[in-house]
Short mmCIF file of N, CA and C in Angstrom, two decimals:
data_model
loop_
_atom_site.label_atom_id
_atom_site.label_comp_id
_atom_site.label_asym_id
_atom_site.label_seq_id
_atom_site.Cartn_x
_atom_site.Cartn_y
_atom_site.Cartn_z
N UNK A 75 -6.74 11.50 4.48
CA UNK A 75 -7.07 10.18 4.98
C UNK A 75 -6.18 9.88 6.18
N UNK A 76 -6.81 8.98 7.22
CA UNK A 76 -5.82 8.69 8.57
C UNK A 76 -6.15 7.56 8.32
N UNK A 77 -5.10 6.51 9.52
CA UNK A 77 -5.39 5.17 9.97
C UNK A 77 -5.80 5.37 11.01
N UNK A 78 -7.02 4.34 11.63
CA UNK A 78 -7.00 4.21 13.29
C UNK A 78 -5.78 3.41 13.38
N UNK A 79 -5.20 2.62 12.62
CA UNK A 79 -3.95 1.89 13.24
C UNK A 79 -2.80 2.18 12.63
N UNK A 80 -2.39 2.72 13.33
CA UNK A 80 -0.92 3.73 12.44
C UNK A 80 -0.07 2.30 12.67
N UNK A 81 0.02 2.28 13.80
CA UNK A 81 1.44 1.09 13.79
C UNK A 81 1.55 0.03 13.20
N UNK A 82 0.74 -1.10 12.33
CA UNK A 82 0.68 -1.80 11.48
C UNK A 82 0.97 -1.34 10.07
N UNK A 83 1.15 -0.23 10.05
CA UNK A 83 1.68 0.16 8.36
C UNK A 83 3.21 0.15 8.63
N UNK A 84 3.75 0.20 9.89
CA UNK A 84 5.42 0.07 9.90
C UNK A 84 5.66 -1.26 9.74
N UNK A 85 5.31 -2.45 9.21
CA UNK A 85 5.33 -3.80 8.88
C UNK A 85 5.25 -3.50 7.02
N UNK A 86 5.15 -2.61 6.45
CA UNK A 86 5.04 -2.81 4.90
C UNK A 86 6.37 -2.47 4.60
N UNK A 87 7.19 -2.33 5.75
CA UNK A 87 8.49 -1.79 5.30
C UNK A 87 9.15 -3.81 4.63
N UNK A 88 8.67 -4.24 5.20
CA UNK A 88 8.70 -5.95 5.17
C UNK A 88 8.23 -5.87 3.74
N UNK A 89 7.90 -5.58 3.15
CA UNK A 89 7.09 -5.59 1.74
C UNK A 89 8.36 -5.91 0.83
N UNK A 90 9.48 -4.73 1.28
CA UNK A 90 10.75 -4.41 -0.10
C UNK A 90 11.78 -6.04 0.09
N UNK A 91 12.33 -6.26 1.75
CA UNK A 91 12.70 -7.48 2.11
C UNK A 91 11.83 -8.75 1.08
N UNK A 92 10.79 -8.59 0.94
CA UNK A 92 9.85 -9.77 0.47
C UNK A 92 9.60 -10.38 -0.55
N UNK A 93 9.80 -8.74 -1.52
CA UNK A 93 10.01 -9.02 -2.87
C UNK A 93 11.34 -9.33 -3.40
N UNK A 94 12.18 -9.22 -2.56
CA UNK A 94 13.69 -9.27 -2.79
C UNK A 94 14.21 -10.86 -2.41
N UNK A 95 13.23 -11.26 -1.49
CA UNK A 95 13.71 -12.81 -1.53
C UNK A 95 12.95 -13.87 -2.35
N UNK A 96 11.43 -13.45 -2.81
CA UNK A 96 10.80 -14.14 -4.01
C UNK A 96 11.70 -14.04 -4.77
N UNK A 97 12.05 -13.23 -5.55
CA UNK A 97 13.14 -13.03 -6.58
C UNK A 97 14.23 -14.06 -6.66
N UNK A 98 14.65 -13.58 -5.29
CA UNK A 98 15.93 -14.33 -5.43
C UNK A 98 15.60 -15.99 -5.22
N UNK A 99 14.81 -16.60 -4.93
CA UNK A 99 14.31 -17.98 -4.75
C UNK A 99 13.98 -18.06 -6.17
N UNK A 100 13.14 -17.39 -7.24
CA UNK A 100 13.17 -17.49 -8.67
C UNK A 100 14.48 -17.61 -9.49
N UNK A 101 15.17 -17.35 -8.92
CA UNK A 101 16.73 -16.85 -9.68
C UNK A 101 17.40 -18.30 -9.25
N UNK A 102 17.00 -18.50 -8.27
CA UNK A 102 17.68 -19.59 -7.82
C UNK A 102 17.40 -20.83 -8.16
N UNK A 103 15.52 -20.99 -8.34
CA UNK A 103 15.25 -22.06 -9.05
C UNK A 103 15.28 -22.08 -10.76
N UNK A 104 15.69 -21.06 -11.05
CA UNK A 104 16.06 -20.64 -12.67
C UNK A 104 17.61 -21.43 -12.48
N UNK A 105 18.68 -21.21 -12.17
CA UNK A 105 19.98 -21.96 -12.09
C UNK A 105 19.94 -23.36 -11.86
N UNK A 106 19.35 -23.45 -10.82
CA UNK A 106 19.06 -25.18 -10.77
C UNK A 106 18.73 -26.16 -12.10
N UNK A 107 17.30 -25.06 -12.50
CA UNK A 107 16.47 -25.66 -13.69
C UNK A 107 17.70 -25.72 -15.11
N UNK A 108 18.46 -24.81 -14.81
CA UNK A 108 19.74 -24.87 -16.03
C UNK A 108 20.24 -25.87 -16.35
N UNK A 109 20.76 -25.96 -15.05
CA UNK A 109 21.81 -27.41 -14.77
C UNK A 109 21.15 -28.77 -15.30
N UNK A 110 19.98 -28.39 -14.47
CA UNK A 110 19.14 -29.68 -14.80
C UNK A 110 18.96 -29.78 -16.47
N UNK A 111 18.27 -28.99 -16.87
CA UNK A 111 17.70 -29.05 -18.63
C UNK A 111 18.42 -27.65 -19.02
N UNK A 112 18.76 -28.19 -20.23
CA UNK A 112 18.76 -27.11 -21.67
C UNK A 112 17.69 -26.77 -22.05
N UNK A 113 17.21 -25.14 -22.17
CA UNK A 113 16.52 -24.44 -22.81
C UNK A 113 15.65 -24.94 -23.45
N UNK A 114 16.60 -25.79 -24.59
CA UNK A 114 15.63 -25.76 -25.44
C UNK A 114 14.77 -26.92 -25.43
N UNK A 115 15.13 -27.73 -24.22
CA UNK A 115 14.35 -29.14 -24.38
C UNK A 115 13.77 -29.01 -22.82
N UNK A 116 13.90 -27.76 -21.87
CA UNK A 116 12.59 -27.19 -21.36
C UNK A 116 11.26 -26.99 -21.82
N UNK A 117 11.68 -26.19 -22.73
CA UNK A 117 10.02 -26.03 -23.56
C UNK A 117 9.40 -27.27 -23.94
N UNK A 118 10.32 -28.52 -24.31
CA UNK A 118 9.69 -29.78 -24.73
C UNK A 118 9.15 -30.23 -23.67
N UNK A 119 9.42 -30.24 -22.41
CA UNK A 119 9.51 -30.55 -20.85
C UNK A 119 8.21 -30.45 -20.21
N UNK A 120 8.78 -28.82 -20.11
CA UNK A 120 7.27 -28.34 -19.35
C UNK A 120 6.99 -27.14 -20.37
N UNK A 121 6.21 -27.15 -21.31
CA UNK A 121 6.04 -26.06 -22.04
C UNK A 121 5.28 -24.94 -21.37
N UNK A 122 4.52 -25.70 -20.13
CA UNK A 122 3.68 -24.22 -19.40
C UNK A 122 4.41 -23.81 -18.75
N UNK A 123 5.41 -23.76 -17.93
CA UNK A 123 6.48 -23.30 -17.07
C UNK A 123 7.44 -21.73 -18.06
N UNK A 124 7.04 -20.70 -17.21
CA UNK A 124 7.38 -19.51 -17.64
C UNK A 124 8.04 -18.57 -16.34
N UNK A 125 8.75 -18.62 -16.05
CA UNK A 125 9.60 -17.20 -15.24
C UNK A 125 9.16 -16.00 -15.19
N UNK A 126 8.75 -15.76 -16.24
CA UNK A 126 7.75 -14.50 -16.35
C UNK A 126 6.50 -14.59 -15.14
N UNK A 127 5.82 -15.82 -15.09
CA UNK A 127 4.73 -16.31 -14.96
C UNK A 127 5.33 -16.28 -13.00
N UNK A 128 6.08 -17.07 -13.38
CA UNK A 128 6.83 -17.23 -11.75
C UNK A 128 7.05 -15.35 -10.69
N UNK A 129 7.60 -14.71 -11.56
CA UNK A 129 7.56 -13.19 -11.33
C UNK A 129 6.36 -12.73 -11.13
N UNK A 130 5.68 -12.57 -11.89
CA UNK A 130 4.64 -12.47 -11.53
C UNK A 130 3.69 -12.62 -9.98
N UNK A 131 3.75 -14.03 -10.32
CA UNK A 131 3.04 -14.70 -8.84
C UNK A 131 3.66 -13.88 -7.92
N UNK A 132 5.18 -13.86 -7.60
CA UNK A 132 5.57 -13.29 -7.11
C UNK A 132 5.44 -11.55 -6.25
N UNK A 133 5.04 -10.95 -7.68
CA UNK A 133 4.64 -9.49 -7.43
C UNK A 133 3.38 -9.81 -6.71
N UNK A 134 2.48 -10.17 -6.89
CA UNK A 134 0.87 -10.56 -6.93
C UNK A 134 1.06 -10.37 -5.36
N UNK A 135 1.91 -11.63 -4.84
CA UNK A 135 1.78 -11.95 -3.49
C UNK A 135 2.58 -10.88 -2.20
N UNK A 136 3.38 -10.18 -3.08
CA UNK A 136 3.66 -8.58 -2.11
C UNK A 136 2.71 -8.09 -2.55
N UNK A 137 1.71 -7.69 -3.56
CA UNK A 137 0.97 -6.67 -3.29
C UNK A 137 -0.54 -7.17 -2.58
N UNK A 138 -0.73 -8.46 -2.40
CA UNK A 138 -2.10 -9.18 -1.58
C UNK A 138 -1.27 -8.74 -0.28
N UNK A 139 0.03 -9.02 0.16
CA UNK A 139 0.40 -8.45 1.70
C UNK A 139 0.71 -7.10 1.94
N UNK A 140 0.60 -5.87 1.29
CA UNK A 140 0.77 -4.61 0.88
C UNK A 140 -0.79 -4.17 1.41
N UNK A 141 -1.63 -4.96 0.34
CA UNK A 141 -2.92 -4.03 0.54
C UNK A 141 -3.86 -4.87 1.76
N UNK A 142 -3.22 -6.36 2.22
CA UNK A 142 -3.75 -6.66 3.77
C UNK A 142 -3.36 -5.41 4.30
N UNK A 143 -2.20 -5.29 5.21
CA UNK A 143 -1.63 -4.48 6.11
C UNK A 143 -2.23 -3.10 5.58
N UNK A 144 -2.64 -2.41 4.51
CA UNK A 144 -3.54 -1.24 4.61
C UNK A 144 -5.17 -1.28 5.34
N UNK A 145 -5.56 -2.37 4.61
CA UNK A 145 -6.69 -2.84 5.38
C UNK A 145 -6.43 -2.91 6.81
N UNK A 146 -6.04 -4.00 7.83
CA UNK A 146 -5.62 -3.89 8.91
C UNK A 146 -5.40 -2.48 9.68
N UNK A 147 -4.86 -1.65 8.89
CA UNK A 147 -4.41 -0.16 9.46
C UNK A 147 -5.86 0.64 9.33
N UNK A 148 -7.12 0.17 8.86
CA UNK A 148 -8.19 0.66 8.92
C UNK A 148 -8.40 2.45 8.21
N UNK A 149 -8.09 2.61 7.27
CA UNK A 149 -7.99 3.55 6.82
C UNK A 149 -9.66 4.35 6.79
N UNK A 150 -9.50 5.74 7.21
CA UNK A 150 -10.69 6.42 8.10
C UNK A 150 -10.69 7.88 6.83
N UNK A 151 -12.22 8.26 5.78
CA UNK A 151 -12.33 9.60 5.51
C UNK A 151 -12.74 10.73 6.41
N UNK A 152 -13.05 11.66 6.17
CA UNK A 152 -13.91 12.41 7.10
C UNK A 152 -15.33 11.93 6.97
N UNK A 153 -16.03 12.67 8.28
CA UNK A 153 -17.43 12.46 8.08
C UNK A 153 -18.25 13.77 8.14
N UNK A 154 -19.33 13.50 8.07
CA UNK A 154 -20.29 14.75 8.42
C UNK A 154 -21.58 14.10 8.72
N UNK A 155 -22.35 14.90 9.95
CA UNK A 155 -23.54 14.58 10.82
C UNK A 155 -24.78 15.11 9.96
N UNK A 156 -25.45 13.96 9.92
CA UNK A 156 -26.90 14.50 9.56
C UNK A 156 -27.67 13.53 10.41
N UNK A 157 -28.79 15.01 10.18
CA UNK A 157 -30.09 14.98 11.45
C UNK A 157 -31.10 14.10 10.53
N UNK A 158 -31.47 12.97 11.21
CA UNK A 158 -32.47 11.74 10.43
C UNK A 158 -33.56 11.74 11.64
N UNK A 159 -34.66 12.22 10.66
CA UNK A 159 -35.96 12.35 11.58
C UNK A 159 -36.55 11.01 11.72
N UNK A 160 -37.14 10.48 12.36
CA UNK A 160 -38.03 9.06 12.25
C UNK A 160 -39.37 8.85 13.10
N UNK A 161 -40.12 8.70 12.52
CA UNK A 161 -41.25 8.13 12.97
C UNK A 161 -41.80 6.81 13.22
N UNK A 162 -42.07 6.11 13.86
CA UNK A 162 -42.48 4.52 14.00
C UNK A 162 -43.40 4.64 15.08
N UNK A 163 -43.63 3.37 15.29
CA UNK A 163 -44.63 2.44 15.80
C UNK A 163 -43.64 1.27 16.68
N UNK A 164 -44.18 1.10 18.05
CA UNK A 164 -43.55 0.11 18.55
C UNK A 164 -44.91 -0.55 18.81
N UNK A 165 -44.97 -2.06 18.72
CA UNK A 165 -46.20 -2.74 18.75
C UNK A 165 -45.61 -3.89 20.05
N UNK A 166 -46.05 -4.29 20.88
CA UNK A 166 -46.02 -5.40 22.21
C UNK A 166 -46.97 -6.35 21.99
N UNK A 167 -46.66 -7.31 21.88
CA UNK A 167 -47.35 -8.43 21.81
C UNK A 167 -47.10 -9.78 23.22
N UNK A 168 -48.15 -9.83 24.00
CA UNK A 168 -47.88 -10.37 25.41
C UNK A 168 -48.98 -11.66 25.22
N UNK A 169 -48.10 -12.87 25.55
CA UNK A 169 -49.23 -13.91 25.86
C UNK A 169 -49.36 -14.37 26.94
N UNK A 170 -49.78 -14.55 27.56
CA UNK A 170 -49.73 -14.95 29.48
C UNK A 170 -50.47 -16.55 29.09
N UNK A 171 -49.92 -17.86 29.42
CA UNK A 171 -50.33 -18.36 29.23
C UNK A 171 -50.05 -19.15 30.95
#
């Protein structure tokens, strides 16, 4: 497999940077959320609120900008030529008015 656009795949190097600062913005709003509430009267709080859940999103959204920038780079198989016979009819239709 080739790209027609090679040079847009040197931007996924941005990918490892990306996931490394989601993280750390999770980590960070995990400490805050400490300070703020105890554990255990989080769950009373916001019981849908999960870190897991937060990670997640996280991964999700390097790999939606992972597999843009493949797209973008236009990724090309080989081909092979075939001979397509055709027959038709061209019909003209003229109104002179």
């Amino acid at each position: 497999m080739q790209f027609a656009n090679q040079k847009i795949l040197y931007f996924l190097w941005i990918s490892i940077p990306l996931l490394m600062v989601l993280l750390w913005f999770i980590k960070r709003k995990e400490s805050k959320l400490r300070k703020f509430v105890q554990q255990r009267l989080l769950r009373d709080i916001a019981p849908e609120y999960s870190i897991f859940t937060e990670k997640k999103r996280s991964v999700l959204i390097v790999l939606v900008f992972i597999f843009s920038l493949l797209a973008l780079g236009r990724p090309q198989w080989g081909f092979e030529w075939q001979e397509v016979k055709k027959k038709g009819l061209d019909i003209l239709v003229v109104v002179d008015v």
